[in-house]
Coordinates of C-alpha atoms in Angstrom, one line a residue:
M241 CA 25.5 8.8 12.9
A242 CA 23.6 9.2 9.4
R243 CA 25.0 11.5 6.9
S244 CA 22.7 14.6 6.5
S245 CA 20.4 14.1 3.2
A246 CA 22.1 17.1 1.3
T247 CA 25.3 18.7 1.3
A248 CA 25.6 22.4 1.6
D249 CA 25.3 23.2 -1.9
G250 CA 21.9 21.2 -2.0
H251 CA 22.9 17.9 -3.9
P252 CA 21.6 15.0 -2.4
V253 CA 23.9 12.4 -0.6
R254 CA 24.0 8.6 0.0
P255 CA 23.2 7.3 3.6
D256 CA 26.3 6.5 5.4
R257 CA 25.9 2.7 5.6
S258 CA 29.2 2.3 7.9
A259 CA 27.1 3.3 10.8
R260 CA 24.8 0.5 10.6
P261 CA 24.4 -2.1 13.1
A262 CA 27.0 -4.9 13.0
G263 CA 25.7 -7.8 11.0
T264 CA 23.0 -6.0 9.2
L265 CA 23.2 -5.5 5.2
A266 CA 23.5 -2.0 3.7
V267 CA 20.2 -0.1 2.9
W268 CA 19.1 0.3 -0.7
T269 CA 18.2 3.7 -2.5
P270 CA 14.9 4.4 -3.6
W271 CA 16.0 3.3 -7.5
R272 CA 17.4 0.4 -6.2
L273 CA 14.3 -0.5 -4.3
V274 CA 12.2 0.0 -7.5
V275 CA 14.5 -2.1 -9.4
G276 CA 14.4 -4.7 -6.6
F277 CA 10.5 -4.8 -7.1
G278 CA 10.9 -4.8 -10.3
V279 CA 13.0 -8.1 -10.3
V280 CA 10.5 -9.8 -8.2
S281 CA 7.5 -9.0 -10.2
L282 CA 9.8 -10.0 -13.5
A283 CA 10.0 -13.5 -11.7
A284 CA 6.4 -13.8 -10.7
D285 CA 5.2 -12.7 -13.9
M286 CA 6.8 -15.5 -15.4
V287 CA 4.8 -17.6 -13.6
Y288 CA 1.3 -16.3 -13.6
E289 CA 1.5 -14.4 -17.0
G290 CA 3.1 -17.8 -18.5
A291 CA -0.2 -19.7 -17.2
R292 CA -2.7 -16.8 -18.6
S293 CA -1.1 -16.9 -21.8
I294 CA -2.2 -20.7 -22.1
T295 CA -5.4 -20.0 -19.8
G296 CA -8.3 -19.8 -22.6
P297 CA -6.8 -23.1 -24.6
L298 CA -6.3 -25.1 -21.4
L299 CA -9.7 -24.7 -20.1
G300 CA -11.3 -25.1 -23.5
T301 CA -9.2 -28.6 -23.8
L302 CA -10.7 -29.6 -20.2
G303 CA -14.3 -29.2 -21.6
A304 CA -15.1 -25.3 -20.7
S305 CA -17.6 -23.5 -23.1
A306 CA -17.1 -19.7 -24.2
L307 CA -19.4 -18.6 -21.1
A308 CA -17.5 -20.8 -18.8
V309 CA -14.3 -19.6 -20.2
G310 CA -15.4 -15.9 -19.8
L311 CA -17.0 -16.4 -16.2
V312 CA -13.9 -18.3 -15.1
V313 CA -11.7 -15.8 -16.4
G314 CA -13.6 -12.6 -15.4
A315 CA -14.0 -14.2 -11.8
G316 CA -10.6 -14.6 -11.6
E317 CA -9.8 -10.9 -12.3
A318 CA -12.8 -10.0 -9.9
A319 CA -10.9 -12.0 -7.2
A320 CA -7.7 -10.4 -7.7
M321 CA -9.3 -6.9 -7.4
L322 CA -12.3 -7.2 -5.2
L323 CA -10.4 -9.0 -2.1
R324 CA -8.1 -6.0 -2.4
L325 CA -11.1 -4.4 -0.5
A326 CA -10.2 -6.4 2.4
F327 CA -6.5 -6.7 1.9
G328 CA -5.8 -3.0 1.3
P329 CA -7.2 -1.7 4.9
L330 CA -5.6 -5.2 6.4
A331 CA -2.2 -3.8 5.3
D332 CA -2.9 0.0 6.4
R333 CA -4.2 -1.1 9.8
T334 CA -1.6 -3.9 10.8
R335 CA 1.2 -2.6 9.2
R336 CA 2.4 -6.1 7.9
Y337 CA 2.9 -4.8 4.5
W338 CA 6.0 -7.4 3.9
S339 CA 4.0 -10.3 5.2
L340 CA 1.0 -9.8 3.0
T341 CA 3.2 -9.5 0.1
L342 CA 5.2 -12.5 0.9
A343 CA 2.0 -14.3 1.5
G344 CA 0.6 -13.5 -1.9
Y345 CA 3.4 -14.2 -4.1
A346 CA 4.0 -17.5 -2.3
L347 CA 0.3 -18.6 -3.3
T348 CA 0.8 -17.5 -6.9
A349 CA 4.1 -19.4 -6.9
M350 CA 2.2 -22.8 -5.8
C351 CA -0.8 -22.6 -7.6
V352 CA 0.3 -22.4 -11.2
P353 CA 2.5 -25.5 -11.1
L354 CA -0.4 -27.3 -9.7
L355 CA -2.3 -26.5 -13.0
A356 CA 0.0 -29.0 -14.6
F357 CA -2.2 -31.8 -12.8
T358 CA -5.5 -31.0 -14.0
P359 CA -5.3 -32.7 -17.8
F360 CA -4.6 -36.2 -15.5
L361 CA -7.9 -35.7 -13.3
G362 CA -10.5 -36.6 -16.1
A363 CA -13.7 -35.0 -15.1
A364 CA -12.5 -33.1 -12.2
G365 CA -10.0 -31.4 -14.0
L366 CA -11.8 -28.5 -15.2
G367 CA -13.3 -27.8 -11.7
V368 CA -9.7 -28.1 -9.9
A369 CA -8.4 -25.9 -13.0
A370 CA -10.8 -23.1 -12.0
A371 CA -10.3 -23.3 -8.4
L372 CA -6.5 -23.0 -8.8
I373 CA -7.0 -20.1 -11.3
L374 CA -9.4 -18.2 -8.7
A375 CA -6.5 -19.1 -5.9
E376 CA -3.6 -17.6 -8.0
R377 CA -5.7 -14.4 -8.6
A378 CA -6.3 -14.4 -5.0
G379 CA -2.9 -14.5 -4.2
K380 CA -2.3 -11.2 -6.6
A381 CA -5.1 -9.8 -4.0
V382 CA -3.4 -10.6 -1.0
R383 CA 0.0 -8.7 -2.1
S384 CA -0.8 -6.1 -4.4
P385 CA -2.1 -3.4 -2.1
A386 CA 0.8 -4.0 0.1
K387 CA 3.3 -4.3 -2.4
S388 CA 1.8 -1.3 -4.6
A389 CA 2.1 0.9 -1.0
L390 CA 5.6 -0.3 -0.5
L391 CA 6.6 0.4 -4.1
A392 CA 4.8 3.9 -4.0
Q393 CA 6.7 5.1 -1.1
A394 CA 10.0 4.0 -2.8
A395 CA 8.8 5.7 -6.1
S396 CA 8.3 9.1 -4.2
G397 CA 12.1 9.4 -4.3
T398 CA 12.3 8.9 -7.8
G399 CA 9.3 10.3 -9.3
L400 CA 6.0 8.5 -9.1
G401 CA 5.2 8.1 -12.9
R402 CA 8.9 7.1 -13.4
G403 CA 9.2 4.6 -10.8
F404 CA 6.2 2.8 -11.4
A405 CA 6.8 2.9 -15.3
V406 CA 10.4 1.5 -14.3
H407 CA 8.7 -1.1 -12.0
K408 CA 6.1 -2.1 -14.8
A409 CA 8.8 -2.4 -17.8
L410 CA 10.6 -4.9 -15.4
D411 CA 7.5 -6.6 -14.5
Q412 CA 6.7 -6.8 -18.5
V413 CA 10.0 -8.6 -19.2
G414 CA 8.8 -11.4 -17.0
A415 CA 5.4 -11.2 -18.4
F416 CA 7.2 -11.5 -22.2
S417 CA 9.6 -14.3 -21.3
G418 CA 6.8 -16.6 -19.3
P419 CA 4.5 -16.9 -22.6
L420 CA 7.8 -17.7 -24.3
V421 CA 8.7 -20.4 -22.1
V422 CA 5.5 -21.8 -22.3
A423 CA 5.5 -21.6 -25.9
A424 CA 8.8 -23.2 -26.4
V425 CA 7.9 -26.1 -24.3
V426 CA 4.5 -26.7 -25.8
A427 CA 5.7 -26.4 -29.4
A428 CA 8.5 -29.1 -28.2
T429 CA 6.1 -31.5 -26.5
G430 CA 2.6 -30.4 -27.8
V431 CA 1.0 -30.7 -24.5
V432 CA 0.6 -27.8 -21.8
W433 CA 1.4 -29.4 -18.5
P434 CA 5.2 -29.5 -18.8
A435 CA 5.3 -26.0 -19.3
L436 CA 3.1 -25.2 -16.3
A437 CA 5.3 -27.5 -14.1
L438 CA 8.4 -25.7 -15.3
L439 CA 7.0 -22.7 -14.1
A440 CA 7.9 -23.6 -10.7
L441 CA 11.3 -22.6 -11.0
P442 CA 10.8 -18.5 -11.4
G443 CA 8.4 -18.7 -8.7
A444 CA 10.7 -20.0 -6.3
A445 CA 13.2 -17.4 -7.5
A446 CA 10.6 -14.6 -6.9
I447 CA 10.5 -15.5 -2.9
V448 CA 14.1 -15.6 -2.6
V449 CA 14.5 -12.2 -4.0
L450 CA 11.6 -10.5 -2.1
V451 CA 13.2 -12.0 0.9
L452 CA 16.6 -10.2 0.3
L453 CA 14.5 -7.1 -0.8
R454 CA 13.0 -6.9 2.5
R455 CA 16.3 -7.3 4.3
R456 CA 17.6 -4.5 2.3
T457 CA 15.2 -2.0 3.1
P458 CA 16.1 1.1 5.2
T459 CA 14.4 0.2 8.8
L460 CA 14.9 -1.7 11.8
D461 CA 11.3 -2.5 12.4
R462 CA 9.7 -3.6 9.1
E463 CA 6.9 -5.4 10.3
S464 CA 5.4 -2.7 12.4
G465 CA 6.3 -0.2 9.9
H466 CA 7.9 2.3 12.5
P467 CA 11.2 3.7 11.5
P468 CA 13.8 3.8 14.0
A469 CA 13.8 6.6 16.6
R470 CA 16.3 9.6 15.7
P471 CA 17.5 12.4 17.7
E472 CA 15.7 15.7 16.8
T473 CA 19.4 17.2 16.4
A474 CA 20.6 14.5 14.5
G475 CA 21.3 14.4 10.8
A476 CA 18.4 12.3 9.4
T477 CA 18.3 10.1 6.4
S478 CA 16.0 11.6 3.6
Q479 CA 12.6 10.6 3.9
A480 CA 13.0 9.0 0.3
H481 CA 14.9 6.1 1.9
R482 CA 12.5 5.3 4.4
V483 CA 10.2 2.8 2.3
D484 CA 9.5 0.2 4.8
T485 CA 6.0 1.6 5.0
P486 CA 4.1 4.7 3.6
P487 CA 4.5 7.3 6.3
A488 CA 1.3 8.8 7.9
S489 CA -0.7 11.7 6.1
P490 CA 0.8 14.9 7.4
T491 CA -2.9 15.8 8.6
T492 CA -2.7 13.1 11.0
A493 CA -3.3 14.1 14.4
P494 CA -0.9 12.7 17.4
P495 CA -2.4 10.4 19.9
T496 CA -3.3 13.3 22.3
A497 CA -4.9 15.5 20.0
P498 CA -8.4 15.8 19.8
A499 CA -10.5 13.5 17.8
Q500 CA -11.2 14.9 14.2
H501 CA -14.2 14.6 12.0
P502 CA -13.8 11.4 10.0
A503 CA -13.9 13.3 6.8
R504 CA -10.8 14.8 7.8
R505 CA -8.9 11.7 8.9
S506 CA -6.1 10.5 6.6
S507 CA -4.4 8.0 9.2
P508 CA -5.3 4.3 8.8
H509 CA -5.7 4.3 12.4
H510 CA -8.4 6.9 12.1
A511 CA -10.3 5.6 9.4
Q512 CA -11.9 3.0 11.8
G513 CA -15.3 1.1 11.1
L514 CA -17.1 0.4 7.8
R515 CA -16.6 3.8 6.4
G516 CA -13.0 3.6 6.6
W517 CA -12.8 -0.2 5.6
L518 CA -14.8 0.9 2.6
G519 CA -12.6 3.9 1.8
L520 CA -15.7 6.3 2.1
D521 CA -13.2 8.9 3.7
L522 CA -11.2 8.9 0.5
P523 CA -11.5 11.7 -1.7
S524 CA -14.8 12.1 -4.3
R525 CA -12.5 12.8 -7.0
F526 CA -10.7 9.2 -6.4
F527 CA -14.3 7.4 -6.9
V528 CA -14.9 9.7 -10.4
F529 CA -11.5 8.2 -11.6
A530 CA -12.3 4.4 -10.1
A531 CA -15.6 4.7 -12.1
A532 CA -13.8 5.7 -15.1
A533 CA -11.2 2.8 -14.9
A534 CA -14.1 0.5 -14.0
A535 CA -15.7 1.3 -17.2
A536 CA -12.6 1.0 -19.2
T537 CA -11.9 -2.5 -17.5
A538 CA -15.3 -3.8 -18.4
G539 CA -15.1 -2.9 -22.0
L540 CA -11.6 -4.5 -22.4
A541 CA -11.8 -8.1 -23.7
T542 CA -9.7 -10.4 -21.8
F543 CA -6.8 -12.3 -23.3
G544 CA -8.8 -15.8 -22.1
M545 CA -11.2 -14.7 -24.6
I546 CA -9.2 -13.6 -27.6
S547 CA -6.9 -16.8 -27.0
F548 CA -10.3 -19.1 -27.1
H549 CA -11.5 -17.2 -30.2
A550 CA -8.3 -17.8 -31.8
T551 CA -7.9 -21.3 -31.0
R552 CA -11.5 -22.3 -31.7
T553 CA -11.6 -20.6 -35.0
G554 CA -8.1 -22.1 -35.9
L555 CA -6.7 -18.5 -36.5
L556 CA -3.7 -19.4 -34.0
T557 CA -2.2 -23.0 -33.1
L558 CA -2.1 -23.8 -29.6
A559 CA 1.9 -23.0 -29.6
N560 CA 1.3 -19.7 -31.4
V561 CA -1.0 -18.3 -28.7
P562 CA 1.5 -17.8 -26.1
L563 CA 3.7 -16.1 -28.7
V564 CA 1.0 -13.6 -29.5
Y565 CA 0.5 -13.4 -25.8
A566 CA 4.6 -12.5 -25.3
A567 CA 4.4 -9.9 -28.1
A568 CA 1.3 -8.2 -26.3
M569 CA 3.3 -8.2 -22.9
A570 CA 6.1 -6.4 -24.9
A571 CA 3.6 -3.8 -26.3
A572 CA 2.5 -3.4 -22.5
A573 CA 6.1 -2.6 -21.3
V574 CA 6.5 0.1 -24.0
S575 CA 3.1 1.6 -23.3
A576 CA 3.9 1.5 -19.6
M577 CA 7.3 3.3 -19.8
A578 CA 5.9 5.8 -22.3
S579 CA 2.8 6.8 -20.5
G580 CA 4.8 6.7 -17.4
W581 CA 7.1 9.4 -18.2
L582 CA 4.2 11.5 -20.1
F583 CA 2.3 11.2 -16.7
D584 CA 5.2 13.0 -15.2
R585 CA 5.0 15.7 -17.9
W586 CA 1.2 15.9 -18.7
H587 CA -0.1 14.4 -15.5
A588 CA -3.8 12.7 -16.1
R589 CA -4.5 13.8 -19.8
V590 CA -2.3 10.7 -20.8
L591 CA -4.8 8.7 -19.5
L592 CA -7.3 9.8 -22.2
A593 CA -5.6 7.3 -24.8
L594 CA -6.8 4.1 -22.4
P595 CA -10.6 4.1 -23.6
L596 CA -9.6 5.0 -27.2
L597 CA -7.1 1.5 -27.2
G598 CA -9.9 -0.4 -25.2
A599 CA -12.7 0.4 -27.5
A600 CA -10.2 -0.9 -30.9
V601 CA -9.4 -4.2 -29.0
P602 CA -12.5 -6.2 -29.6
A603 CA -13.3 -5.0 -33.0
L604 CA -9.8 -6.4 -34.0
A605 CA -9.2 -9.3 -31.9
F606 CA -12.5 -11.1 -32.4
S607 CA -12.3 -10.9 -36.6
T608 CA -11.7 -13.7 -38.8
S609 CA -8.3 -12.4 -39.8
T610 CA -5.0 -13.6 -38.0
G611 CA -3.5 -10.0 -38.8
A612 CA -6.1 -8.3 -37.1
L613 CA -6.4 -10.5 -34.5
V614 CA -2.8 -10.2 -33.6
A615 CA -2.9 -6.2 -33.8
G616 CA -6.1 -6.4 -31.4
A617 CA -3.9 -8.6 -28.9
L618 CA -1.1 -6.0 -29.2
L619 CA -3.4 -3.2 -28.3
W620 CA -4.9 -5.1 -25.4
G621 CA -1.3 -5.3 -24.1
A622 CA -0.9 -1.5 -24.7
A623 CA -4.0 -0.9 -22.8
G624 CA -3.0 -3.0 -20.0
G625 CA 0.5 -1.3 -19.7
V626 CA -1.3 1.9 -19.2
Q627 CA -3.9 0.5 -16.8
D628 CA -1.1 -1.2 -14.6
S629 CA 1.4 1.7 -14.4
T630 CA 0.1 5.3 -14.9
V631 CA -3.3 4.3 -13.5
K632 CA -1.7 3.5 -10.3
A633 CA 0.4 6.5 -10.1
L634 CA -2.6 8.8 -10.4
V635 CA -4.1 6.8 -7.6
A636 CA -1.0 7.7 -5.5
D637 CA -1.6 11.1 -6.4
L638 CA -5.1 11.3 -5.3
V639 CA -5.1 10.0 -2.0
P640 CA -3.2 10.6 1.5
A641 CA 0.2 8.7 1.5
G642 CA -1.2 6.8 4.7
R643 CA -4.1 5.7 2.8
R644 CA -2.6 4.3 -0.3
A645 CA -2.9 0.7 0.5
S646 CA -6.4 1.1 1.4
A647 CA -7.1 3.2 -1.6
Y648 CA -5.5 0.8 -4.1
G649 CA -7.5 -2.0 -2.4
V650 CA -10.7 -0.4 -3.0
F651 CA -9.7 0.8 -6.5
A652 CA -9.2 -2.7 -7.2
A653 CA -12.3 -4.0 -5.9
I654 CA -14.4 -1.5 -8.0
Q655 CA -12.3 -2.6 -11.2
G656 CA -12.9 -6.6 -10.2
A657 CA -16.7 -6.2 -10.0
A658 CA -16.4 -4.4 -13.4
A659 CA -14.2 -7.1 -14.5
L660 CA -16.5 -10.1 -13.5
V661 CA -19.4 -8.1 -15.4
G662 CA -17.4 -7.6 -18.4
G663 CA -16.0 -11.3 -18.4
A664 CA -19.5 -12.5 -18.2
L665 CA -20.9 -10.4 -20.9
A666 CA -18.2 -11.1 -23.4
G667 CA -18.7 -14.5 -22.8
L668 CA -22.3 -14.6 -23.3
L669 CA -22.4 -12.5 -26.4
Y670 CA -19.5 -14.4 -28.0
E671 CA -22.0 -17.4 -28.5
R672 CA -24.9 -15.0 -29.6
S673 CA -23.4 -12.4 -31.8
L674 CA -19.7 -10.8 -32.3
T675 CA -21.1 -7.7 -33.4
V676 CA -23.2 -7.0 -30.4
L677 CA -20.3 -8.0 -28.3
V678 CA -18.0 -5.5 -29.9
T679 CA -20.6 -2.7 -29.6
A680 CA -21.5 -3.3 -26.2
L681 CA -17.5 -3.0 -25.1
A682 CA -17.0 0.1 -27.3
A683 CA -19.9 1.6 -25.5
C684 CA -18.4 0.8 -21.9
Q685 CA -15.2 2.8 -23.4
V686 CA -17.1 5.8 -24.3
L687 CA -18.5 5.9 -20.7
A688 CA -15.1 5.7 -19.5
L689 CA -14.0 8.3 -21.6
G690 CA -16.6 10.8 -20.7
L691 CA -15.8 10.1 -16.9
L692 CA -12.2 10.7 -17.3
V693 CA -13.2 13.9 -19.1
V694 CA -15.3 14.9 -16.0
Q695 CA -12.1 13.7 -13.7
L696 CA -9.7 16.1 -15.8
T697 CA -12.0 19.0 -15.5
A698 CA -12.6 18.6 -12.1
G699 CA -8.9 18.5 -11.6
S700 CA -8.2 21.7 -13.6
R701 CA -10.8 23.7 -11.5
T702 CA -9.2 22.5 -8.1
A703 CA -5.9 23.5 -9.5
S704 CA -7.2 26.8 -10.7
V705 CA -8.3 27.7 -7.4
A706 CA -5.5 26.6 -5.2
R707 CA -3.0 28.6 -7.4
P708 CA -3.7 31.9 -5.9
A709 CA -2.9 30.5 -2.3
D710 CA 0.4 29.5 -3.6
H711 CA 1.9 32.8 -4.1

C-alpha cells in the first residue's frame, strides 16, 4: 500500500516504491520527471537547433532567394504551430499523450539527417530541403501540445514557472551544443552535409531516453491516461506524482450528471464539435494573451533571415553562423531561467520585457556591423527563451488543467499564422528596404505591448474582484 502524501507534521514523503508490482520500474518524483523531459529536449534540440543554425545559408547555397528563405522558414514555424490546433485537441480527446510525443520526436530525428542528401540532388535539392524542413517542423507540432501537457502536470508539483524554466534551460543546453557540433564539422570539412548526417546520433538518443521516461511515469495505464483505481480509505500518492496525463478539471461533471452549458465545460470529453476543437470554449483572457504573443512572434525576425543576411553581406563566414546561433541559445537559456523564476514571483508582468527585446532585434541584426548583428542575435535568443518557457507557464495558468493540450494547440496555431505572415513580410521587405523592414517589425512589437497591458489590467481587475470572496 502506498504511503500517505504527508507525514503527521505536514512534511511530504516519497511514494513507497517497495509496493510496486513485480517487474515494474520505480516511478520518478515531479522534479525527476521535469529533468527527464529536459534531457529528451536536450538531445532533440541538438538535432533540430543544429539544423536551424544553418538553415538560411543551406537554402542559400541551394539557390533560394531572400523571399524564398523567409517563406520556407516562416512556413516551417507556421507548420510547427498551426498543426497544433489539430494535435492539441487530438491529445486531449484520445489521451494518447505519449504516442503523439514519441511520434513527433521520431519525425524530427529522421528528417534532419536526411537534409544531408539535398546538396547531391541538383535542381531538386531546394524543393526536397524545403519539404524536409516543413516535415521536421510538423513533427514539433505533433509532439508539442501533448508533451507540454505532460510537462505542465509534472511541473505542477514543482511550481509551473520553475518547472518550465528548468526544462527550458536543459532544452537550451542542447540548443547550444547542437550548433557547436555543426560549426566544428563545417569548419573541419568546409561543407554542411556531414554535420547534418552526424545529428542522427542525438536524435536516436532522444528516442531512447523518452521511452525510458515513459516507463518511469507513476501510472499503470499510460496510454489511456486513467490512473490506477485506489480505495477511498487507502493512503494516496500525492497528485503531483500522477503525471501521465493532465487531470480533468474539477468542474467536470461525472458521466451521470446533467449536461452543462458548453461555456462551463472544461473536460476534453465535453468540449465536443467545432467549438471545442477550435478552443472557442477557452477563457477570453486566453485569447487576449494569444493575440499579444502572436504580434510579438510576427515582429520577431527569424534566425533564418538573420543568418541569410550575415552570410550574404559577408559579416559572418559559414562556419561562424552556428557559433552565433549557439551563443543566442545560451542567451535563451539564461532568459528562460530568469523569467521563469520571476514569473513565480511577479506573474505575467515579467512578459512586458518580451516586446521590448523583440523590437531591438531587427534594428541590430539587419545592420552592416558585425558587432551589432551578433548583439541582435543574442537579443533574439533571449526573446525566444521567454517565449518558450514563461509564455507556456502563463498559458497553463489561464486555462483548466484538462484543456491544457488543446489550449497549447490553439495558442501555437495563432502564433503560427503570425509566424507565416512575419516570415513572408521580412523576406519581402528585406529585398526592398531594411529601414521599412525594421519599422514594420517594431510596429508589431508595439501592438504586442499594448495587448499585454490590456491582459495585465484585466487580470488585475479579476483578482481584485475575487479577493473579497477568499476571506
